[in-house]
Amino acid sequence: MAAAVDAEMAKYRSYQDEIVQKRTALQQLMAQQNENEMVQQELQLLKEDSNVYKMVGPVLLKNELEEAKLTVSKRLEFIVGELKRAESSLQKLEGKANETAKNINELQGLMQKAAVEAAQAIQAQHAKG
């Protein structure tokens, strides 16, 4: 039974490590979303004849305002989709971790119960003997 608890503990630790990685990825996506929303707001403030540039490697290239708005909008759509997918994945993983923690508690309870029963049996044998 101790081996089963150890196996569940290893699984739980693995889930926790994955949860940390997924939360980090989620935070990065949220930062990208915020950054792109700020860019979108800035682009909305520009006049139609404003010059817009985008960085391609070490070079700034002139870009049409509408094209820049469309690019940022598409990027935001992609990021929102990734955020939803990442949040769903994180929730599923947290559910698995919670279920594993519940299993660990049940196994530990069974081990404690077995230990108490064994101690009572030994005590009963000493009382008779």
Coordinates of N, CA and C in Angstrom, one line a residue:
M1 N 0.8 -1.2 0.0 CA 0.0 0.0 0.0 C 0.9 1.3 0.0
A2 N 2.0 1.2 0.7 CA 2.9 2.3 0.7 C 3.4 2.6 -0.7
A3 N 3.6 1.6 -1.5 CA 4.1 1.8 -2.9 C 3.0 2.5 -3.7
A4 N 1.7 2.2 -3.4 CA 0.7 2.9 -4.1 C 0.6 4.4 -3.8
V5 N 0.9 4.7 -2.5 CA 0.9 6.1 -2.0 C 2.1 6.8 -2.7
D6 N 3.2 6.1 -2.8 CA 4.4 6.7 -3.4 C 4.2 7.0 -4.9
A7 N 3.5 6.1 -5.5 CA 3.2 6.2 -7.0 C 2.2 7.4 -7.2
E8 N 1.2 7.5 -6.3 CA 0.3 8.6 -6.4 C 1.0 10.0 -6.1
M9 N 1.9 10.0 -5.1 CA 2.6 11.2 -4.8 C 3.5 11.6 -6.0
A10 N 4.1 10.7 -6.6 CA 4.9 11.0 -7.8 C 4.1 11.6 -8.9
K11 N 2.9 11.0 -9.1 CA 2.0 11.5 -10.1 C 1.5 12.9 -9.7
Y12 N 1.2 13.1 -8.5 CA 0.8 14.5 -8.0 C 1.9 15.5 -8.2
R13 N 3.1 15.2 -7.9 CA 4.2 16.1 -8.1 C 4.4 16.5 -9.6
S14 N 4.2 15.4 -10.4 CA 4.3 15.7 -11.9 C 3.2 16.6 -12.3
Y15 N 2.0 16.4 -11.8 CA 0.9 17.3 -12.1 C 1.2 18.7 -11.7
Q16 N 1.7 18.9 -10.5 CA 2.1 20.2 -10.0 C 3.1 20.9 -10.8
D17 N 4.1 20.2 -11.3 CA 5.1 20.7 -12.2 C 4.5 21.2 -13.5
E18 N 3.6 20.4 -14.0 CA 2.9 20.8 -15.3 C 2.0 22.0 -15.1
I19 N 1.4 22.1 -13.9 CA 0.5 23.2 -13.6 C 1.4 24.5 -13.5
V20 N 2.5 24.4 -12.9 CA 3.4 25.6 -12.9 C 3.8 26.1 -14.3
Q21 N 4.1 25.1 -15.1 CA 4.5 25.4 -16.5 C 3.3 26.0 -17.3
K22 N 2.2 25.5 -17.1 CA 1.0 26.0 -17.8 C 0.6 27.4 -17.3
R23 N 0.7 27.6 -16.0 CA 0.4 29.0 -15.5 C 1.4 30.0 -16.0
T24 N 2.7 29.6 -16.1 CA 3.7 30.5 -16.7 C 3.3 30.8 -18.2
A25 N 3.0 29.8 -18.9 CA 2.6 30.1 -20.3 C 1.3 30.9 -20.4
L26 N 0.4 30.7 -19.5 CA -0.8 31.5 -19.4 C -0.5 33.0 -19.1
Q27 N 0.4 33.2 -18.2 CA 0.8 34.6 -17.9 C 1.5 35.2 -19.1
Q28 N 2.3 34.5 -19.8 CA 2.9 35.1 -21.0 C 1.9 35.4 -22.0
L29 N 0.9 34.6 -22.2 CA -0.2 34.9 -23.2 C -1.0 36.1 -22.7
M30 N -1.2 36.2 -21.4 CA -1.9 37.4 -20.9 C -1.1 38.7 -21.2
A31 N 0.2 38.6 -21.0 CA 1.1 39.8 -21.2 C 1.0 40.1 -22.7
Q32 N 1.1 39.1 -23.6 CA 1.0 39.4 -25.0 C -0.4 40.0 -25.4
Q33 N -1.4 39.5 -24.8 CA -2.7 40.1 -25.0 C -2.8 41.6 -24.6
N34 N -2.3 41.9 -23.4 CA -2.3 43.3 -22.9 C -1.5 44.2 -23.9
E35 N -0.3 43.7 -24.3 CA 0.5 44.4 -25.2 C -0.1 44.7 -26.5
N36 N -0.8 43.7 -27.1 CA -1.4 43.9 -28.3 C -2.7 44.8 -28.2
E37 N -3.4 44.7 -27.1 CA -4.5 45.6 -26.9 C -4.1 47.0 -26.8
M38 N -2.9 47.2 -26.2 CA -2.4 48.6 -26.1 C -2.0 49.1 -27.5
V39 N -1.4 48.2 -28.3 CA -1.0 48.6 -29.7 C -2.3 48.9 -30.5
Q40 N -3.3 48.1 -30.3 CA -4.6 48.3 -31.0 C -5.2 49.7 -30.6
Q41 N -5.1 50.0 -29.4 CA -5.7 51.3 -28.9 C -4.9 52.4 -29.5
E42 N -3.6 52.3 -29.6 CA -2.7 53.3 -30.1 C -3.0 53.5 -31.6
L43 N -3.2 52.4 -32.3 CA -3.5 52.5 -33.8 C -4.8 53.1 -34.0
Q44 N -5.8 53.0 -33.1 CA -7.1 53.6 -33.3 C -7.0 55.1 -33.2
L45 N -6.0 55.6 -32.4 CA -5.8 57.1 -32.3 C -5.2 57.8 -33.5
L46 N -4.6 57.0 -34.3 CA -3.9 57.6 -35.5 C -4.8 58.0 -36.6
K47 N -4.4 59.0 -37.3 CA -5.1 59.5 -38.5 C -4.8 58.6 -39.6
E48 N -5.7 58.6 -40.6 CA -5.5 57.7 -41.8 C -4.2 58.0 -42.5
D49 N -3.7 59.2 -42.5 CA -2.5 59.5 -43.3 C -1.2 59.3 -42.4
S50 N -1.3 58.8 -41.2 CA -0.2 58.6 -40.4 C 0.7 57.5 -40.9
N51 N 2.0 57.7 -40.6 CA 3.0 56.7 -41.0 C 3.1 55.6 -39.9
V52 N 3.0 54.4 -40.3 CA 3.1 53.2 -39.4 C 4.3 52.4 -39.9
Y53 N 5.1 51.9 -38.9 CA 6.3 51.1 -39.3 C 6.2 49.8 -38.5
K54 N 6.7 48.7 -39.1 CA 6.8 47.5 -38.3 C 8.3 47.0 -38.4
M55 N 8.7 46.4 -37.4 CA 10.1 45.9 -37.3 C 10.2 44.5 -37.9
V56 N 11.0 44.4 -38.9 CA 11.3 43.1 -39.5 C 12.8 42.8 -39.3
G57 N 13.1 42.0 -38.3 CA 14.5 41.9 -37.9 C 15.1 43.2 -37.4
P58 N 16.2 43.6 -37.9 CA 16.8 44.9 -37.5 C 16.3 46.1 -38.3
V59 N 15.3 45.9 -39.2 CA 14.9 46.9 -40.1 C 13.4 47.4 -39.9
L60 N 13.2 48.7 -39.9 CA 11.8 49.2 -39.8 C 11.3 49.4 -41.3
L61 N 10.1 48.7 -41.5 CA 9.5 48.8 -42.8 C 8.2 49.6 -42.7
K62 N 7.9 50.4 -43.7 CA 6.7 51.2 -43.7 C 5.5 50.2 -43.9
N63 N 4.4 50.5 -43.2 CA 3.3 49.6 -43.2 C 2.0 50.4 -43.3
E64 N 1.0 50.0 -44.1 CA -0.2 50.7 -44.2 C -1.0 50.6 -42.8
L65 N -1.6 51.7 -42.5 CA -2.3 51.7 -41.2 C -3.4 50.6 -41.1
E66 N -4.2 50.4 -42.1 CA -5.2 49.4 -42.1 C -4.6 48.0 -42.0
E67 N -3.5 47.8 -42.7 CA -2.9 46.5 -42.6 C -2.4 46.3 -41.2
A68 N -1.8 47.3 -40.6 CA -1.3 47.1 -39.2 C -2.5 46.8 -38.3
K69 N -3.6 47.5 -38.4 CA -4.8 47.3 -37.6 C -5.3 45.8 -37.8
L70 N -5.3 45.4 -39.0 CA -5.8 44.0 -39.3 C -4.8 43.0 -38.7
T71 N -3.5 43.2 -38.8 CA -2.5 42.3 -38.3 C -2.7 42.2 -36.8
V72 N -2.8 43.3 -36.1 CA -3.0 43.3 -34.6 C -4.3 42.6 -34.2
S73 N -5.3 42.9 -35.0 CA -6.6 42.3 -34.7 C -6.5 40.8 -34.8
K74 N -5.9 40.3 -35.9 CA -5.8 38.8 -36.1 C -4.9 38.2 -35.0
R75 N -3.9 39.0 -34.6 CA -3.0 38.5 -33.6 C -3.7 38.4 -32.2
L76 N -4.6 39.3 -32.0 CA -5.4 39.3 -30.7 C -6.4 38.1 -30.8
E77 N -7.0 37.9 -31.9 CA -7.9 36.7 -32.1 C -7.2 35.4 -31.7
F78 N -6.0 35.3 -32.3 CA -5.2 34.1 -32.1 C -4.8 33.9 -30.6
I79 N -4.4 35.0 -30.0 CA -4.0 35.0 -28.6 C -5.2 34.6 -27.7
V80 N -6.4 35.2 -28.0 CA -7.6 34.9 -27.2 C -7.9 33.4 -27.3
G81 N -7.8 32.9 -28.5 CA -8.0 31.5 -28.7 C -7.0 30.6 -27.9
E82 N -5.8 31.0 -27.9 CA -4.7 30.3 -27.2 C -5.0 30.4 -25.7
L83 N -5.4 31.5 -25.2 CA -5.7 31.7 -23.8 C -6.9 30.8 -23.4
K84 N -7.9 30.7 -24.2 CA -9.0 29.8 -23.8 C -8.5 28.4 -23.8
R85 N -7.7 28.0 -24.8 CA -7.2 26.6 -24.8 C -6.3 26.3 -23.6
A86 N -5.5 27.3 -23.3 CA -4.5 27.1 -22.1 C -5.3 27.1 -20.8
E87 N -6.3 27.9 -20.7 CA -7.1 27.9 -19.4 C -7.9 26.6 -19.3
S88 N -8.4 26.1 -20.4 CA -9.1 24.8 -20.3 C -8.2 23.7 -20.0
S89 N -7.0 23.7 -20.5 CA -6.0 22.6 -20.3 C -5.6 22.7 -18.8
L90 N -5.4 23.9 -18.3 CA -5.0 24.1 -16.9 C -6.1 23.6 -16.0
Q91 N -7.3 23.9 -16.3 CA -8.4 23.4 -15.4 C -8.5 21.9 -15.4
K92 N -8.3 21.2 -16.5 CA -8.3 19.8 -16.6 C -7.2 19.2 -15.8
L93 N -6.0 19.8 -15.9 CA -4.9 19.3 -15.1 C -5.0 19.5 -13.6
E94 N -5.6 20.7 -13.2 CA -5.9 20.9 -11.8 C -6.9 19.9 -11.3
G95 N -7.9 19.5 -12.1 CA -8.8 18.5 -11.7 C -8.2 17.2 -11.5
K96 N -7.3 16.8 -12.4 CA -6.5 15.6 -12.2 C -5.7 15.6 -10.9
A97 N -5.0 16.7 -10.7 CA -4.2 16.9 -9.5 C -5.1 16.8 -8.2
N98 N -6.2 17.4 -8.2 CA -7.1 17.3 -7.1 C -7.6 15.9 -6.8
E99 N -7.9 15.2 -7.9 CA -8.4 13.8 -7.8 C -7.2 12.9 -7.3
T100 N -6.0 13.2 -7.7 CA -4.9 12.4 -7.2 C -4.6 12.7 -5.7
A101 N -4.8 14.0 -5.3 CA -4.6 14.3 -3.9 C -5.7 13.6 -3.1
K102 N -6.9 13.5 -3.6 CA -8.0 12.8 -2.9 C -7.6 11.4 -2.7
N103 N -7.1 10.8 -3.8 CA -6.7 9.3 -3.7 C -5.6 9.2 -2.7
I104 N -4.6 10.1 -2.6 CA -3.5 10.0 -1.7 C -4.1 10.0 -0.2
N105 N -5.0 11.0 0.0 CA -5.6 11.1 1.3 C -6.3 9.8 1.7
E106 N -7.1 9.2 0.8 CA -7.8 8.0 1.0 C -6.8 6.8 1.4
L107 N -5.8 6.7 0.6 CA -4.8 5.7 0.8 C -4.1 5.8 2.1
Q108 N -3.7 7.1 2.5 CA -3.1 7.3 3.8 C -4.0 7.0 4.9
G109 N -5.3 7.3 4.7 CA -6.3 6.9 5.7 C -6.4 5.4 5.9
L110 N -6.4 4.7 4.8 CA -6.4 3.2 4.9 C -5.2 2.7 5.6
M111 N -4.0 3.3 5.3 CA -2.8 2.9 6.0 C -2.8 3.2 7.5
Q112 N -3.3 4.3 7.9 CA -3.5 4.6 9.3 C -4.4 3.7 10.0
K113 N -5.5 3.4 9.3 CA -6.5 2.4 9.9 C -5.9 1.1 10.1
A114 N -5.1 0.6 9.1 CA -4.4 -0.7 9.2 C -3.4 -0.7 10.3
A115 N -2.7 0.4 10.5 CA -1.7 0.5 11.5 C -2.4 0.5 12.9
V116 N -3.5 1.1 13.1 CA -4.3 1.1 14.3 C -4.8 -0.3 14.6
E117 N -5.3 -0.9 13.6 CA -5.8 -2.3 13.8 C -4.7 -3.3 14.2
A118 N -3.5 -3.1 13.5 CA -2.4 -3.9 13.9 C -1.9 -3.7 15.3
A119 N -1.9 -2.4 15.7 CA -1.5 -2.1 17.1 C -2.5 -2.7 18.1
Q120 N -3.8 -2.6 17.8 CA -4.8 -3.2 18.6 C -4.7 -4.7 18.7
A121 N -4.4 -5.3 17.6 CA -4.2 -6.8 17.6 C -3.0 -7.2 18.5
I122 N -2.0 -6.4 18.4 CA -0.8 -6.7 19.2 C -1.1 -6.5 20.7
Q123 N -1.8 -5.4 21.0 CA -2.2 -5.1 22.3 C -3.1 -6.2 22.9
A124 N -4.1 -6.7 22.1 CA -5.0 -7.8 22.5 C -4.2 -9.1 22.8
Q125 N -3.2 -9.4 22.0 CA -2.4 -10.6 22.2 C -1.6 -10.4 23.5
H126 N -1.1 -9.3 23.8 CA -0.3 -9.1 25.1 C -1.2 -9.1 26.3
A127 N -2.5 -8.7 26.1 CA -3.4 -8.8 27.2 C -3.8 -10.2 27.5
K128 N -3.9 -11.1 26.5 CA -4.2 -12.5 26.7 C -3.0 -13.2 27.2
G129 N -1.9 -12.9 26.8 CA -0.7 -13.6 27.1 C 0.0 -13.3 28.4

